[in-house]
CSV table of C-alpha atoms and ligand atoms in Angstrom, one decimal:
chain,number,residue,atom,x,y,z
A,1,MET,CA,0.0,0.0,0.0
A,2,SER,CA,1.3,3.4,-0.9
A,3,CYS,CA,-0.7,5.4,1.5
A,4,ILE,CA,0.9,6.9,4.6
A,5,LEU,CA,-1.4,5.0,6.9
A,6,THR,CA,-2.0,6.4,10.1
A,7,CYS,CA,-5.0,7.0,12.5
A,8,LEU,CA,-3.1,10.0,14.0
A,9,GLN,CA,-6.2,12.2,13.2
A,10,PHE,CA,-8.7,9.8,14.7
A,11,CYS,CA,-6.6,8.2,17.4
A,12,LEU,CA,-5.4,11.3,19.4
A,13,GLY,CA,-3.2,11.0,22.3
A,14,GLY,CA,-3.7,12.5,25.8
A,15,CYS,CA,-1.9,15.5,27.3
A,16,ASN,CA,1.4,15.9,25.6
A,17,PRO,CA,4.2,16.5,28.2
A,18,LEU,CA,6.6,17.6,25.4
A,19,SER,CA,4.5,20.4,24.1
A,20,SER,CA,3.2,21.4,27.5
A,21,PHE,CA,4.6,24.2,29.5
A,22,SER,CA,6.7,21.8,31.7
A,23,LEU,CA,7.2,18.1,31.8
A,24,ASP,CA,5.2,17.7,34.9
A,25,SER,CA,2.2,19.8,33.7
A,26,CYS,CA,0.3,16.6,32.6
A,27,MET,CA,-1.2,14.3,35.2
A,28,PRO,CA,0.9,11.2,36.1
A,29,GLU,CA,-0.2,8.3,33.9
A,30,PRO,CA,-1.7,5.2,35.7
A,31,VAL,CA,0.8,2.5,35.9
A,32,CYS,CA,0.4,-0.8,33.9
A,33,GLN,CA,-1.5,-3.7,35.5
A,34,SER,CA,-1.7,-7.1,34.0
A,35,ALA,CA,-5.3,-8.2,33.3
A,36,ASN,CA,-7.5,-10.2,31.1
A,37,HIS,CA,-10.5,-8.0,30.1
A,38,THR,CA,-13.7,-9.5,28.9
A,39,PHE,CA,-16.9,-7.6,28.3
A,40,ALA,CA,-19.8,-9.5,29.8
A,41,ASP,CA,-21.0,-6.2,31.1
A,42,PHE,CA,-19.8,-2.7,30.7
A,43,SER,CA,-19.4,-1.7,34.4
A,44,ARG,CA,-15.6,-1.1,33.8
A,45,ILE,CA,-16.2,1.1,30.8
A,46,LEU,CA,-16.9,4.9,31.4
A,47,SER,CA,-19.3,5.9,28.7
A,48,ASN,CA,-17.7,9.4,28.1
A,49,ALA,CA,-14.0,10.0,28.6
A,50,THR,CA,-14.6,13.6,29.2
A,51,TYR,CA,-15.8,12.7,32.8
A,52,PHE,CA,-12.8,10.6,33.5
A,53,GLY,CA,-11.0,11.9,36.6
A,54,GLY,CA,-7.9,9.5,36.4
A,55,ASN,CA,-9.0,6.8,38.8
A,56,ALA,CA,-7.9,3.7,36.9
A,57,SER,CA,-9.2,1.5,39.8
A,58,GLU,CA,-12.7,2.6,38.9
A,59,TYR,CA,-12.6,2.1,35.1
A,60,ASP,CA,-10.5,0.0,32.8
A,61,TRP,CA,-11.7,1.8,29.7
A,62,VAL,CA,-13.2,5.1,28.6
A,63,ILE,CA,-15.1,5.9,25.4
A,64,ASN,CA,-13.5,8.8,23.6
A,65,GLN,CA,-16.0,8.9,20.8
A,66,GLY,CA,-19.0,6.9,19.7
A,67,ASN,CA,-21.2,4.1,20.9
A,68,ILE,CA,-20.9,0.5,22.0
A,69,ILE,CA,-23.3,-2.2,22.6
A,70,ASN,CA,-23.0,-5.6,24.2
A,71,THR,CA,-24.0,-8.3,21.7
A,72,ASN,CA,-23.7,-10.9,24.5
A,73,SER,CA,-23.6,-13.7,21.9
A,74,SER,CA,-20.8,-15.7,23.5
A,75,GLY,CA,-20.9,-14.4,27.0
A,76,GLY,CA,-20.3,-10.9,26.2
A,77,GLU,CA,-18.8,-9.1,23.2
A,78,LEU,CA,-17.9,-5.4,22.9
A,79,GLU,CA,-19.5,-4.2,19.6
A,80,MET,CA,-18.1,-0.8,18.5
A,81,LEU,CA,-20.4,1.1,16.2
A,82,LEU,CA,-19.9,3.4,13.3
A,83,THR,CA,-22.8,5.4,12.0
A,84,GLN,CA,-23.2,8.6,9.9
A,85,ALA,CA,-24.1,10.3,13.1
A,86,ASN,CA,-21.3,9.2,15.4
A,87,MET,CA,-18.6,8.9,12.7
A,88,GLY,CA,-16.9,6.1,14.5
A,89,THR,CA,-16.0,4.7,18.0
A,90,ARG,CA,-12.9,4.8,20.0
A,91,LEU,CA,-12.0,3.4,23.4
A,92,SER,CA,-8.9,3.9,25.4
A,93,SER,CA,-7.5,2.0,28.3
A,94,THR,CA,-7.3,4.0,31.4
A,95,ARG,CA,-4.0,2.5,32.3
A,96,TYR,CA,-0.7,2.8,30.4
A,97,VAL,CA,1.7,0.1,29.3
A,98,HIS,CA,5.4,0.6,29.4
A,99,TYR,CA,6.4,-2.4,27.5
A,100,GLY,CA,4.4,-5.6,27.7
A,101,GLN,CA,2.4,-8.0,25.5
A,102,ILE,CA,-1.1,-7.0,24.6
A,103,THR,CA,-3.5,-9.4,22.7
A,104,THR,CA,-6.9,-8.5,21.4
A,105,ARG,CA,-9.4,-11.0,20.0
A,106,LEU,CA,-11.4,-9.2,17.6
A,107,LYS,CA,-13.6,-9.5,14.3
A,108,THR,CA,-13.0,-6.7,11.9
A,109,GLY,CA,-15.5,-4.8,9.7
A,110,ARG,CA,-15.9,-5.8,6.1
A,111,TRP,CA,-16.8,-2.6,4.4
A,112,GLY,CA,-14.8,-0.4,2.1
A,113,GLY,CA,-13.7,2.9,3.7
A,114,ILE,CA,-14.1,1.6,7.2
A,115,VAL,CA,-11.0,0.8,9.3
A,116,THR,CA,-10.9,-1.4,12.4
A,117,ALA,CA,-7.9,-0.8,14.6
A,118,PHE,CA,-6.2,-2.0,17.8
A,119,ILE,CA,-3.2,0.1,18.6
A,120,THR,CA,-1.1,1.5,21.4
A,121,MET,CA,-0.7,5.3,21.6
A,122,SER,CA,1.6,7.4,24.0
A,123,ASP,CA,0.9,10.9,24.9
A,124,ILE,CA,3.9,12.0,22.7
A,125,LYS,CA,2.5,9.8,19.9
A,126,ASP,CA,4.7,6.9,19.9
A,127,GLU,CA,2.2,4.4,18.2
A,128,ILE,CA,2.0,0.7,17.4
A,129,ASP,CA,-0.7,-0.5,15.1
A,130,TRP,CA,-2.7,-3.4,14.0
A,131,GLU,CA,-5.1,-2.0,11.4
A,132,PHE,CA,-7.7,-3.5,9.1
A,133,PRO,CA,-9.0,-1.7,6.0
A,134,GLY,CA,-12.5,-3.1,5.7
A,135,ASP,CA,-12.4,-4.1,2.0
A,136,GLN,CA,-9.5,-6.5,2.8
A,137,THR,CA,-10.9,-9.2,5.1
A,138,THR,CA,-8.0,-11.5,4.6
A,139,GLN,CA,-5.4,-9.0,5.7
A,140,GLY,CA,-3.9,-7.4,8.8
A,141,GLN,CA,-1.6,-4.4,8.6
A,142,THR,CA,1.1,-3.6,11.1
A,143,ASN,CA,2.8,-0.2,11.5
A,144,PHE,CA,4.5,2.0,14.1
A,145,PHE,CA,5.2,5.7,14.6
A,146,TRP,CA,7.9,7.4,16.6
A,147,GLN,CA,6.7,10.7,18.3
A,148,GLY,CA,4.0,11.2,15.6
A,149,VAL,CA,6.6,11.6,12.9
A,150,ILE,CA,5.3,10.3,9.5
A,151,PRO,CA,8.3,8.8,7.7
A,152,PRO,CA,8.9,9.5,4.0
A,153,THR,CA,8.3,5.8,3.2
A,154,THR,CA,5.7,3.9,5.1
A,155,ALA,CA,7.0,1.5,7.8
A,156,GLY,CA,3.8,-0.5,7.4
A,157,THR,CA,3.6,-4.1,6.4
A,158,THR,CA,0.6,-6.3,5.2
A,159,ILE,CA,0.0,-9.8,6.4
A,160,ASP,CA,-1.9,-11.8,3.9
A,161,ASN,CA,-4.1,-14.9,3.6
A,162,LEU,CA,-5.8,-14.7,7.0
A,163,THR,CA,-9.1,-16.6,7.3
A,164,ASP,CA,-11.9,-14.1,6.9
A,165,THR,CA,-11.2,-11.4,9.7
A,166,PHE,CA,-14.9,-10.4,9.6
A,167,ALA,CA,-16.2,-13.9,10.1
A,168,ASN,CA,-13.6,-15.2,12.4
A,169,TYR,CA,-12.0,-14.2,15.7
A,170,HIS,CA,-8.2,-14.0,15.5
A,171,ASP,CA,-5.8,-13.0,18.3
A,172,TYR,CA,-3.8,-10.0,17.3
A,173,THR,CA,-0.8,-9.4,19.5
A,174,ILE,CA,1.5,-6.6,20.1
A,175,ASN,CA,4.5,-7.8,22.0
A,176,TRP,CA,6.4,-4.7,22.8
A,177,GLN,CA,9.6,-5.2,24.7
A,178,PRO,CA,12.4,-2.7,25.3
A,179,ASP,CA,14.5,-3.9,22.5
A,180,THR,CA,12.2,-5.9,20.2
A,181,LEU,CA,8.6,-5.4,19.0
A,182,THR,CA,6.8,-8.4,17.6
A,183,TRP,CA,3.4,-8.5,16.0
A,184,LEU,CA,1.7,-12.0,16.2
A,185,ILE,CA,-1.5,-13.5,14.8
A,186,ASP,CA,-3.0,-16.4,16.7
A,187,GLY,CA,0.3,-16.7,18.5
A,188,SER,CA,2.5,-16.9,15.6
A,189,PRO,CA,5.0,-14.0,14.9
A,190,VAL,CA,4.4,-12.2,11.6
A,191,ARG,CA,6.8,-9.2,12.0
A,192,VAL,CA,9.7,-8.4,14.2
A,193,LEU,CA,11.2,-4.9,14.7
A,194,THR,CA,14.4,-4.4,16.7
A,195,ARG,CA,15.3,-1.1,18.4
A,196,ALA,CA,18.8,-1.3,16.8
A,197,SER,CA,17.2,-1.4,13.3
A,198,VAL,CA,15.7,2.0,13.8
A,199,THR,CA,18.5,3.6,15.7
A,200,ASP,CA,20.5,6.2,13.8
A,201,ASN,CA,24.0,5.3,14.9
A,202,SER,CA,25.5,8.6,14.1
A,203,THR,CA,23.1,10.7,16.1
A,204,GLY,CA,22.0,8.2,18.6
A,205,ILE,CA,18.4,8.9,18.0
A,206,SER,CA,16.2,5.8,18.2
A,207,ARG,CA,12.9,5.9,16.3
A,208,TYR,CA,11.5,3.1,18.4
A,209,PRO,CA,8.3,3.5,20.5
A,210,SER,CA,9.5,3.8,24.1
A,211,THR,CA,7.0,5.8,26.1
A,212,PRO,CA,4.0,4.6,28.1
A,213,SER,CA,1.0,4.0,26.0
A,214,ARG,CA,-2.6,3.5,26.3
A,215,ILE,CA,-4.4,0.7,24.3
A,216,GLU,CA,-6.9,2.0,21.8
A,217,LEU,CA,-9.7,0.0,20.1
A,218,SER,CA,-11.6,1.6,17.2
A,219,ILE,CA,-13.6,1.5,14.2
A,220,TRP,CA,-13.2,4.6,12.2
A,221,PRO,CA,-14.4,6.2,8.9
A,222,ALA,CA,-11.3,6.7,6.7
A,223,GLY,CA,-13.4,6.6,3.4
A,224,ILE,CA,-15.1,10.0,3.8
A,225,ASN,CA,-15.0,13.0,1.5
A,226,SER,CA,-12.8,15.1,3.8
A,227,SER,CA,-10.1,12.3,3.9
A,228,ALA,CA,-6.9,12.7,1.8
A,229,ALA,CA,-7.2,10.7,-1.5
A,230,GLY,CA,-4.5,8.3,-0.4
A,231,THR,CA,-6.3,7.5,2.8
A,232,ILE,CA,-9.6,6.9,0.9
A,233,GLU,CA,-7.8,4.5,-1.5
A,234,TRP,CA,-6.0,2.7,1.3
A,235,ALA,CA,-9.2,2.2,3.2
A,236,GLY,CA,-11.0,0.7,0.2
A,237,GLY,CA,-12.9,3.6,-1.2
A,238,LEU,CA,-15.7,5.9,0.1
A,239,ILE,CA,-18.1,4.4,2.6
A,240,ASP,CA,-21.4,3.2,1.1
A,241,TRP,CA,-24.1,4.3,3.4
A,242,THR,CA,-26.5,2.3,1.3
A,243,ASN,CA,-24.8,-1.0,2.1
A,244,PRO,CA,-27.4,-3.5,3.0
A,245,ASP,CA,-25.6,-4.4,6.4
A,246,TYR,CA,-25.8,-0.7,7.2
A,247,VAL,CA,-29.4,-0.4,6.1
A,248,GLN,CA,-30.4,-3.6,8.0
A,249,ASN,CA,-28.6,-3.0,11.3
A,250,GLY,CA,-28.5,0.8,11.3
A,251,HIS,CA,-24.7,0.7,11.9
A,252,PHE,CA,-21.4,-0.8,10.8
A,253,SER,CA,-19.5,-2.4,13.6
A,254,ALA,CA,-16.5,-4.4,14.8
A,255,LEU,CA,-16.4,-7.0,17.7
A,256,VAL,CA,-14.0,-7.3,20.5
A,257,SER,CA,-14.2,-10.4,22.6
A,258,SER,CA,-11.1,-9.9,24.9
A,259,VAL,CA,-8.0,-7.9,25.6
A,260,SER,CA,-5.3,-9.3,27.6
A,261,ILE,CA,-2.3,-7.3,29.0
A,262,GLN,CA,0.9,-8.7,30.4
A,263,CYS,CA,3.0,-5.8,31.7
A,264,ASN,CA,6.8,-6.0,31.3
A,265,ASP,CA,8.2,-2.8,32.8
A,266,PRO,CA,12.0,-2.6,32.3
A,267,SER,CA,12.2,-2.7,36.2
A,268,PRO,CA,9.3,-4.0,38.2
A,269,PRO,CA,7.5,-1.3,40.2
A,270,SER,CA,7.9,-1.2,43.9
A,271,THR,CA,5.0,-1.2,46.3
A,272,GLY,CA,3.0,2.0,46.2
A,273,VAL,CA,3.9,3.0,42.7
A,274,THR,CA,0.9,4.3,41.0
A,275,SER,CA,2.0,6.1,37.9
A,276,TYR,CA,4.5,6.9,35.3
A,277,VAL,CA,6.0,10.5,34.9
A,278,TYR,CA,8.2,11.9,32.2
A,279,GLY,CA,11.6,13.2,32.9
A,280,LYS,CA,14.4,14.9,31.0
A,281,ASN,CA,15.7,13.2,27.8
A,282,ALA,CA,17.4,10.0,28.7
A,283,SER,CA,19.2,9.9,25.3
A,284,ALA,CA,18.9,11.9,22.2
A,285,PHE,CA,15.3,12.9,21.7
A,286,THR,CA,13.9,10.2,24.0
A,287,PRO,CA,12.5,11.3,27.3
A,288,SER,CA,13.2,9.2,30.5
A,289,ILE,CA,10.3,7.6,32.1
A,290,ALA,CA,10.1,7.1,35.9
A,291,PHE,CA,7.7,5.5,38.3
A,292,SER,CA,5.9,7.6,40.8
A,293,ASN,CA,3.8,7.6,43.9
A,294,GLU,CA,1.8,10.6,42.8
A,295,THR,CA,-1.8,10.2,42.4
A,296,THR,CA,-3.3,10.1,38.9
A,297,ILE,CA,-6.6,11.5,40.1
A,298,ASN,CA,-7.5,15.0,39.2
A,299,ALA,CA,-9.0,16.5,42.4
A,300,ALA,CA,-11.3,18.6,40.3
A,301,PHE,CA,-13.1,15.5,39.1
A,302,ALA,CA,-13.7,14.0,42.6
A,303,GLY,CA,-17.1,12.6,42.8
A,304,MET,CA,-18.1,13.7,39.4
A,305,ALA,CA,-18.3,10.4,37.7
A,306,GLY,CA,-20.8,8.0,39.0
A,307,THR,CA,-24.4,7.1,39.0
A,308,ALA,CA,-25.5,9.3,36.2
A,309,LEU,CA,-23.0,7.9,33.8
A,310,ARG,CA,-23.6,4.3,34.9
A,311,ALA,CA,-27.1,4.7,34.1
A,312,VAL,CA,-26.2,5.1,30.5
A,313,TRP,CA,-25.4,1.4,30.5
A,314,ALA,CA,-28.4,0.4,32.7
A,315,ALA,CA,-30.6,1.5,29.9
A,316,GLY,CA,-29.4,-1.6,28.1
A,317,ALA,CA,-28.6,-2.6,24.6
A,318,ALA,CA,-32.1,-2.4,23.3
A,319,ALA,CA,-32.6,1.2,24.4
A,320,ALA,CA,-29.1,2.1,23.1
A,321,LEU,CA,-30.0,0.8,19.8
A,322,ALA,CA,-33.3,2.6,19.8
A,323,LEU,CA,-31.4,5.7,20.7
A,324,LEU,CA,-29.1,5.2,17.8
A,325,GLY,CA,-32.0,4.4,15.5
A,326,THR,CA,-33.4,7.8,16.4
A,327,ALA,CA,-30.1,9.5,15.9
A,328,LEU,CA,-29.9,8.2,12.4
A,329,VAL,CA,-33.3,9.5,11.3
B,401,NAG,C1,-4.6,-14.0,31.9
B,401,NAG,O1,-4.9,-15.3,31.3
B,401,NAG,C2,-3.7,-16.0,31.1
B,401,NAG,C3,-4.1,-17.2,30.4
B,401,NAG,O2,-5.2,-17.8,30.9
B,401,NAG,C4,-3.0,-16.3,32.4
B,401,NAG,O3,-1.9,-17.0,32.3
B,401,NAG,C5,-2.7,-15.0,33.1
B,401,NAG,O4,-2.3,-15.3,34.5
B,401,NAG,C6,-4.0,-14.1,33.3
B,401,NAG,N1,-3.6,-12.8,33.8
B,401,NAG,C7,-4.2,-12.3,34.8
B,401,NAG,C8,-3.7,-10.9,35.2
B,401,NAG,O5,-5.2,-12.8,35.4
B,402,NAG,C1,-24.6,-10.1,29.2
B,402,NAG,O1,-24.7,-11.4,29.8
B,402,NAG,C2,-24.4,-11.5,31.1
B,402,NAG,C3,-24.4,-13.0,31.5
B,402,NAG,O2,-25.4,-13.7,30.9
B,402,NAG,C4,-25.3,-10.7,32.0
B,402,NAG,O3,-25.0,-10.7,33.3
B,402,NAG,C5,-25.2,-9.3,31.4
B,402,NAG,O4,-26.0,-8.4,32.1
B,402,NAG,C6,-25.4,-9.1,29.9
B,402,NAG,N1,-25.1,-7.7,29.6
B,402,NAG,C7,-25.9,-7.0,28.9
B,402,NAG,C8,-25.5,-5.6,28.6
B,402,NAG,O5,-27.0,-7.3,28.5
B,403,NAG,C1,-11.0,5.0,43.0
B,403,NAG,O1,-11.9,4.0,42.6
B,403,NAG,C2,-12.0,3.0,43.5
B,403,NAG,C3,-12.8,1.9,43.0
B,403,NAG,O2,-14.0,2.4,42.7
B,403,NAG,C4,-12.4,3.4,44.9
B,403,NAG,O3,-12.4,2.4,45.8
B,403,NAG,C5,-11.5,4.6,45.4
B,403,NAG,O4,-12.0,5.1,46.5
B,403,NAG,C6,-11.3,5.6,44.3
B,403,NAG,N1,-10.3,6.6,44.7
B,403,NAG,C7,-10.5,7.8,44.9
B,403,NAG,C8,-9.4,8.6,45.3
B,403,NAG,O5,-11.5,8.3,44.6
B,404,NAG,C1,-19.1,13.5,26.2
B,404,NAG,O1,-19.5,14.7,26.9
B,404,NAG,C2,-19.2,15.9,26.2
B,404,NAG,C3,-19.5,17.0,27.1
B,404,NAG,O2,-20.8,16.9,27.6
B,404,NAG,C4,-19.9,15.9,24.9
B,404,NAG,O3,-19.5,17.0,24.2
B,404,NAG,C5,-19.5,14.6,24.0
B,404,NAG,O4,-20.4,14.7,22.8
B,404,NAG,C6,-19.8,13.3,24.8
B,404,NAG,N1,-19.2,12.3,24.1
B,404,NAG,C7,-19.9,11.2,23.9
B,404,NAG,C8,-19.1,10.1,23.3
B,404,NAG,O5,-21.0,11.0,24.3
B,405,NAG,C1,-1.4,-16.1,-0.2
B,405,NAG,O1,-2.0,-17.0,-1.1
B,405,NAG,C2,-1.7,-16.7,-2.4
B,405,NAG,C3,-2.7,-17.6,-3.3
B,405,NAG,O2,-2.8,-18.8,-2.8
B,405,NAG,C4,-0.3,-17.1,-2.6
B,405,NAG,O3,0.1,-16.9,-4.1
B,405,NAG,C5,0.6,-16.3,-1.8
B,405,NAG,O4,2.0,-16.6,-2.0
B,405,NAG,C6,0.2,-16.3,-0.4
B,405,NAG,N1,0.9,-15.3,0.4
B,405,NAG,C7,1.5,-15.6,1.6
B,405,NAG,C8,2.2,-14.5,2.3
B,405,NAG,O5,1.5,-16.8,2.0
B,406,NAG,C1,23.0,0.6,14.4
B,406,NAG,O1,24.0,-0.2,14.9
B,406,NAG,C2,23.5,-1.5,15.2
B,406,NAG,C3,24.5,-2.3,15.9
B,406,NAG,O2,25.7,-2.3,15.3
B,406,NAG,C4,23.0,-2.3,14.1
B,406,NAG,O3,22.5,-3.5,14.4
B,406,NAG,C5,21.9,-1.3,13.5
B,406,NAG,O4,21.5,-1.9,12.2
B,406,NAG,C6,22.4,0.0,13.1
B,406,NAG,N1,21.3,0.9,12.8
B,406,NAG,C7,21.0,1.2,11.5
B,406,NAG,C8,19.7,2.0,11.3
B,406,NAG,O5,21.8,1.1,10.7
B,407,NAG,C1,-19.5,12.3,-0.1
B,407,NAG,O1,-20.1,13.4,-0.6
B,407,NAG,C2,-21.3,13.0,-1.5
B,407,NAG,C3,-21.8,14.3,-2.1
B,407,NAG,O2,-22.1,15.3,-1.1
B,407,NAG,C4,-22.3,12.4,-0.5
B,407,NAG,O3,-23.5,12.0,-1.3
B,407,NAG,C5,-21.7,11.1,0.1
B,407,NAG,O4,-22.6,10.5,1.0
B,407,NAG,C6,-20.4,11.5,0.7
B,407,NAG,N1,-19.7,10.2,1.1
B,407,NAG,C7,-19.3,9.9,2.3
B,407,NAG,C8,-18.6,8.6,2.5
B,407,NAG,O5,-19.2,10.7,3.2
B,408,NAG,C1,14.2,16.1,24.1
B,408,NAG,O1,13.4,15.2,23.2
B,408,NAG,C2,12.3,15.9,22.6
B,408,NAG,C3,11.5,14.9,21.9
B,408,NAG,O2,12.2,14.4,20.7
B,408,NAG,C4,12.8,17.0,21.8
B,408,NAG,O3,11.6,17.7,21.4
B,408,NAG,C5,13.6,17.9,22.7
B,408,NAG,O4,14.1,18.9,21.9
B,408,NAG,C6,14.8,17.2,23.4
B,408,NAG,N1,15.3,18.1,24.3
B,408,NAG,C7,16.7,18.2,24.4
B,408,NAG,C8,17.2,19.2,25.4
B,408,NAG,O5,17.5,17.5,23.7
B,409,NAG,C1,6.9,5.0,46.7
B,409,NAG,O1,6.8,5.1,48.2
B,409,NAG,C2,7.5,4.0,48.9
B,409,NAG,C3,7.1,4.0,50.3
B,409,NAG,O2,7.4,5.3,50.8
B,409,NAG,C4,9.0,4.0,48.7
B,409,NAG,O3,9.7,3.0,49.2
B,409,NAG,C5,9.3,4.0,47.1
B,409,NAG,O4,10.6,4.2,46.9
B,409,NAG,C6,8.4,5.1,46.4
B,409,NAG,N1,8.6,4.9,45.0
B,409,NAG,C7,8.7,5.9,44.2
B,409,NAG,C8,9.0,5.5,42.7
B,409,NAG,O5,8.8,7.1,44.4
């Protein structure tokens, strides 16, 4: 693919410590916690990220944009919706990963112009991607970005000949270790990137993702009129809003069955560590990352999230669908 494929526009990061007034002007980032997330209910998902006050013990995920429903077909699946009204859905983990192995079991969309994505994104835009343009349901695409820099030639690769990614669950893994990054499908490595291979030995700059990152799950509309021509082509053309699946269901969607996280911090956190903080550059153009005991909770938000937001889920899938139906009219 010739396109500079990136979801930088859709998959925004959080507070950027490097472009902020001082390195500590962003809240400390909740430290990694190994977990196996499933979605039998949505009690661990905050329905609107705007109201997240930083308590990662309260929520595992926040919704940055869009709508989800629980299809509950095999004990609970997270269905991310894309409609003309919501223009896609994106969830972020509340905790950050600073190296570790993340596996997402998902079914992609199957419609031209619509991209399903499972990525990691840091607050300074280090990014590691699994992306699935909807017109290619036998492909998975890998990519990575360092500090949001779009390279002259894409660093992306395409993995072919998967069994239909819309019809079948596959396990997509990002195994991100300090010196090696491996992408896997169903447990088999399909791409390996070493830190050394992207280190400029004359300047010492390593263009390797190295800052704490949140996990992002999304379905996003790349094939819209306002996208760059190359993006539309990469995504498989403009979205067809008269597609029978869309007309019948009232939405396009992608399904997530589980996300498992195995943290691998370069040194294990001692008791009481709650967060990551950015420090001065450890090496050329790469900030140091330290553990901290500082709270991740923004005092201004204390007591804000809660019953009112949880009530959104209590309304249930049927009601949520009805609401979406209304929104579509
Ligand atoms: C997640 O599941 C795997 C496989 O069953 C297990 O080895 C691991 O301990 C689990 N992790 C957590 C944090 O429960
Ligand atoms: C999904 O199914 C589980 C177990 O059957 C149930 O406890 C849960 O309430 C259901 N979730 C939704 C959103 O219907
Ligand atoms: C964070 O959330 C947990 C779980 O809901 C709760 O027990 C704890 O009191 C909260 N912490 C703060 C500071 O609000
Ligand atoms: C979240 O809340 C903000 C502020 O009320 C609102 O502008 C935004 O549309 C909401 N987002 C979602 C996904 O509902
Ligand atoms: C995928 O399948 C096609 C057709 O069978 C074959 O030509 C091609 O070599 C395969 N590609 C890979 C990467 O296995
Ligand atoms: C930098 O040096 C290492 C170790 O000699 C080597 O493996 C790597 O390929 C070099 N990096 C580049 C971009 O050439
Ligand atoms: C692109 O613009 C045309 C003309 O306004 C409109 O009919 C069509 O729905 C748009 N397509 C997308 C995918 O937004
Ligand atoms: C530290 O690295 C950042 C990120 O690449 C860069 O913007 C900044 O100029 C560097 N600062 C110094 C003092 O080298
Ligand atoms: C956190 O607090 C504990 C107990 O005071 C201390 O032993 C530890 O060194 C602190 N860790 C950090 C990263 O500040």
